[in-house]
């Protein structure tokens, strides 16, 4: 069970919004890189977000580049799950590979700052502020297993190969 | 039942008779990394416990994004990659050789291949019928070690192309039109396939432009069949034996078919700050542009420089508009030198950069000032893409870019031809 606050974002948040190309020189200095997460959309985000919070976004979250640094800095900021109406393909897979769940649901009913409780195995999000309950879409088995192990690298370390 | 191009290639490489929606493990024919996502891939590879590359001769490392290195931190990232390539026995492409996707197209990708790489524009090789897709550093690290990866077999959208381009209109206008039509998430998780009689009018270089931008509609791959045009291209590259025909079955099932008449297309531009925010170039007359950039894995090839040079020949860029040109590869640069295109562009006032990504990703070179606008032949115009969130990026064809550089404002290239 995950519990935290919702940070609301709009549609079409790209990987360039999450971690702009102008910070490429910091990619091997992740702590420094993470200080700039989402800064072009909400400069205050990084100072306000706390361990356990959630990003709640509109459609096509994470479109653009394949940079795994994007979900990585989001995770480093303390975010424990991303909820979105839809997510871009590479970002979705990258986030799961880092053990960061991306949950597809109708995020319109969640407001900025709402307290959420997420039951990953039951597939349910409870908005404790509004009392609303949401369900999110299932992901393929292989992704669930990767998520269970905390990401692709720990998964491969343990199993040595993919198991469908 | 017939198979789409995507199903056909994945079936062959996973040993199954598969269908859209299935999850499969498929062997990978080529894996590559580049200098902005590669260092993390190297770290994940070491972390994963996979000791060796599955196929070093089919694993490539490109230094193309931050070239020549602008900072010591990036120079250190380059060191990581060089060491990794030499220890692991991978193919090493040094800075100055060109953009990874162009080099892969020129020398490594084959029709029917499965290619994965830590760069979203890996889809470019779909232009010659390879199932080529971008992934993150972890996925690519594992693919390097195992020689295989898992896929969800995508549903396919077919763009059924007919007719032929008008003068001044090219593949860039086609793909911008398609993205405008279906939206930046119109093909998410799907394959965007191109077929119909009209594809015979689209050269290999132009097919790469189209496939390259499939990801801007969210697609996993952008695919063209491998036909005579593909065969001739590979032969001209001295790679005749790499050719095999690949085509979808006539009774393949598509999720959706989009008919497109090439003859009805006009020069098209994507406005800030999303790629699907398209308009016709002529509708944007009067929009002042301070910088024009011609290059990238989308439009930095020989025919792109040729059309730009033909428009700029004997003329000068507008005094208020800077012009930057970056050929996509050493081969492109050498041929453009030989044919005089570089001479023409420099005489017209262009600053020419070495082969590589150049200003495309806003990392160095050609960053924009506050409030400035650039018309770029690249593939992305997200806010801040060219280094400054207070600037504006418009995307267009090389012809539109050249006409705009002359006029100082967005211009329909047909006015300049
Ligand atoms: S040219 Fe631009 S889009 Fe292409 S690989 Fe380089 S940075 Fe990416």
JSON list of C-alpha atoms in Angstrom, two decimals, chain A residues 91-152:
[
{"chain": "A", "resi": 91, "resn": "UNK", "atom": "CA", "xyz": [8.84, 6.18, -20.77]},
{"chain": "A", "resi": 92, "resn": "UNK", "atom": "CA", "xyz": [6.33, 3.63, -19.49]},
{"chain": "A", "resi": 93, "resn": "UNK", "atom": "CA", "xyz": [8.73, 0.75, -20.00]},
{"chain": "A", "resi": 94, "resn": "UNK", "atom": "CA", "xyz": [11.68, 2.70, -18.56]},
{"chain": "A", "resi": 95, "resn": "UNK", "atom": "CA", "xyz": [9.76, 3.58, -15.40]},
{"chain": "A", "resi": 96, "resn": "UNK", "atom": "CA", "xyz": [8.76, -0.04, -14.82]},
{"chain": "A", "resi": 97, "resn": "UNK", "atom": "CA", "xyz": [12.39, -1.06, -15.48]},
{"chain": "A", "resi": 98, "resn": "UNK", "atom": "CA", "xyz": [13.39, 1.21, -12.61]},
{"chain": "A", "resi": 99, "resn": "UNK", "atom": "CA", "xyz": [10.69, -0.19, -10.32]},
{"chain": "A", "resi": 100, "resn": "UNK", "atom": "CA", "xyz": [8.56, 2.94, -10.62]},
{"chain": "A", "resi": 101, "resn": "UNK", "atom": "CA", "xyz": [4.90, 2.04, -11.34]},
{"chain": "A", "resi": 102, "resn": "UNK", "atom": "CA", "xyz": [2.99, 4.00, -13.99]},
{"chain": "A", "resi": 103, "resn": "UNK", "atom": "CA", "xyz": [-0.73, 3.58, -13.47]},
{"chain": "A", "resi": 104, "resn": "UNK", "atom": "CA", "xyz": [-3.15, 4.38, -16.26]},
{"chain": "A", "resi": 105, "resn": "UNK", "atom": "CA", "xyz": [-6.43, 5.77, -14.98]},
{"chain": "A", "resi": 106, "resn": "UNK", "atom": "CA", "xyz": [-8.80, 8.72, -15.33]},
{"chain": "A", "resi": 107, "resn": "UNK", "atom": "CA", "xyz": [-6.80, 11.31, -13.44]},
{"chain": "A", "resi": 108, "resn": "UNK", "atom": "CA", "xyz": [-9.34, 14.12, -14.03]},
{"chain": "A", "resi": 109, "resn": "UNK", "atom": "CA", "xyz": [-11.07, 13.35, -10.75]},
{"chain": "A", "resi": 110, "resn": "UNK", "atom": "CA", "xyz": [-7.88, 13.84, -8.71]},
{"chain": "A", "resi": 111, "resn": "UNK", "atom": "CA", "xyz": [-7.00, 17.36, -7.55]},
{"chain": "A", "resi": 112, "resn": "UNK", "atom": "CA", "xyz": [-3.58, 18.81, -6.85]},
{"chain": "A", "resi": 113, "resn": "UNK", "atom": "CA", "xyz": [-2.61, 18.15, -3.25]},
{"chain": "A", "resi": 114, "resn": "UNK", "atom": "CA", "xyz": [-5.12, 15.31, -2.68]},
{"chain": "A", "resi": 115, "resn": "UNK", "atom": "CA", "xyz": [-4.00, 12.55, -0.37]},
{"chain": "A", "resi": 116, "resn": "UNK", "atom": "CA", "xyz": [-3.98, 9.22, -2.25]},
{"chain": "A", "resi": 117, "resn": "UNK", "atom": "CA", "xyz": [-3.73, 5.61, -1.21]},
{"chain": "A", "resi": 118, "resn": "UNK", "atom": "CA", "xyz": [-2.72, 3.08, -3.87]},
{"chain": "A", "resi": 119, "resn": "UNK", "atom": "CA", "xyz": [-3.14, -0.67, -3.67]},
{"chain": "A", "resi": 120, "resn": "UNK", "atom": "CA", "xyz": [-0.92, -1.97, -6.48]},
{"chain": "A", "resi": 121, "resn": "UNK", "atom": "CA", "xyz": [-1.99, -5.60, -6.30]},
{"chain": "A", "resi": 122, "resn": "UNK", "atom": "CA", "xyz": [-5.70, -4.79, -6.19]},
{"chain": "A", "resi": 123, "resn": "UNK", "atom": "CA", "xyz": [-5.34, -2.12, -8.89]},
{"chain": "A", "resi": 124, "resn": "UNK", "atom": "CA", "xyz": [-7.15, 0.53, -6.88]},
{"chain": "A", "resi": 125, "resn": "UNK", "atom": "CA", "xyz": [-6.43, 4.19, -6.14]},
{"chain": "A", "resi": 126, "resn": "UNK", "atom": "CA", "xyz": [-8.35, 5.79, -3.26]},
{"chain": "A", "resi": 127, "resn": "UNK", "atom": "CA", "xyz": [-8.52, 9.57, -3.16]},
{"chain": "A", "resi": 128, "resn": "UNK", "atom": "CA", "xyz": [-8.72, 10.09, 0.59]},
{"chain": "A", "resi": 129, "resn": "UNK", "atom": "CA", "xyz": [-9.44, 13.80, 0.16]},
{"chain": "A", "resi": 130, "resn": "UNK", "atom": "CA", "xyz": [-12.44, 13.44, -2.14]},
{"chain": "A", "resi": 131, "resn": "UNK", "atom": "CA", "xyz": [-13.48, 9.91, -1.20]},
{"chain": "A", "resi": 132, "resn": "UNK", "atom": "CA", "xyz": [-13.35, 8.82, -4.88]},
{"chain": "A", "resi": 133, "resn": "UNK", "atom": "CA", "xyz": [-12.14, 5.36, -5.88]},
{"chain": "A", "resi": 134, "resn": "UNK", "atom": "CA", "xyz": [-10.40, 4.61, -9.19]},
{"chain": "A", "resi": 135, "resn": "UNK", "atom": "CA", "xyz": [-9.20, 1.46, -10.85]},
{"chain": "A", "resi": 136, "resn": "UNK", "atom": "CA", "xyz": [-6.18, 1.30, -13.14]},
{"chain": "A", "resi": 137, "resn": "UNK", "atom": "CA", "xyz": [-5.36, -0.85, -16.17]},
{"chain": "A", "resi": 138, "resn": "UNK", "atom": "CA", "xyz": [-3.44, -4.10, -15.94]},
{"chain": "A", "resi": 139, "resn": "UNK", "atom": "CA", "xyz": [0.06, -4.42, -17.35]},
{"chain": "A", "resi": 140, "resn": "UNK", "atom": "CA", "xyz": [1.59, -7.52, -19.00]},
{"chain": "A", "resi": 141, "resn": "UNK", "atom": "CA", "xyz": [2.80, -10.30, -16.66]},
{"chain": "A", "resi": 142, "resn": "UNK", "atom": "CA", "xyz": [6.43, -9.74, -17.59]},
{"chain": "A", "resi": 143, "resn": "UNK", "atom": "CA", "xyz": [6.21, -6.12, -16.45]},
{"chain": "A", "resi": 144, "resn": "UNK", "atom": "CA", "xyz": [4.54, -7.07, -13.18]},
{"chain": "A", "resi": 145, "resn": "UNK", "atom": "CA", "xyz": [7.39, -9.49, -12.48]},
{"chain": "A", "resi": 146, "resn": "UNK", "atom": "CA", "xyz": [9.99, -6.85, -13.28]},
{"chain": "A", "resi": 147, "resn": "UNK", "atom": "CA", "xyz": [8.18, -4.39, -11.01]},
{"chain": "A", "resi": 148, "resn": "UNK", "atom": "CA", "xyz": [8.03, -7.04, -8.27]},
{"chain": "A", "resi": 149, "resn": "UNK", "atom": "CA", "xyz": [11.81, -7.41, -8.33]},
{"chain": "A", "resi": 150, "resn": "UNK", "atom": "CA", "xyz": [12.27, -3.65, -8.08]},
{"chain": "A", "resi": 151, "resn": "UNK", "atom": "CA", "xyz": [13.26, -3.19, -11.72]},
{"chain": "A", "resi": 152, "resn": "UNK", "atom": "CA", "xyz": [14.83, -4.87, -14.74]}
]
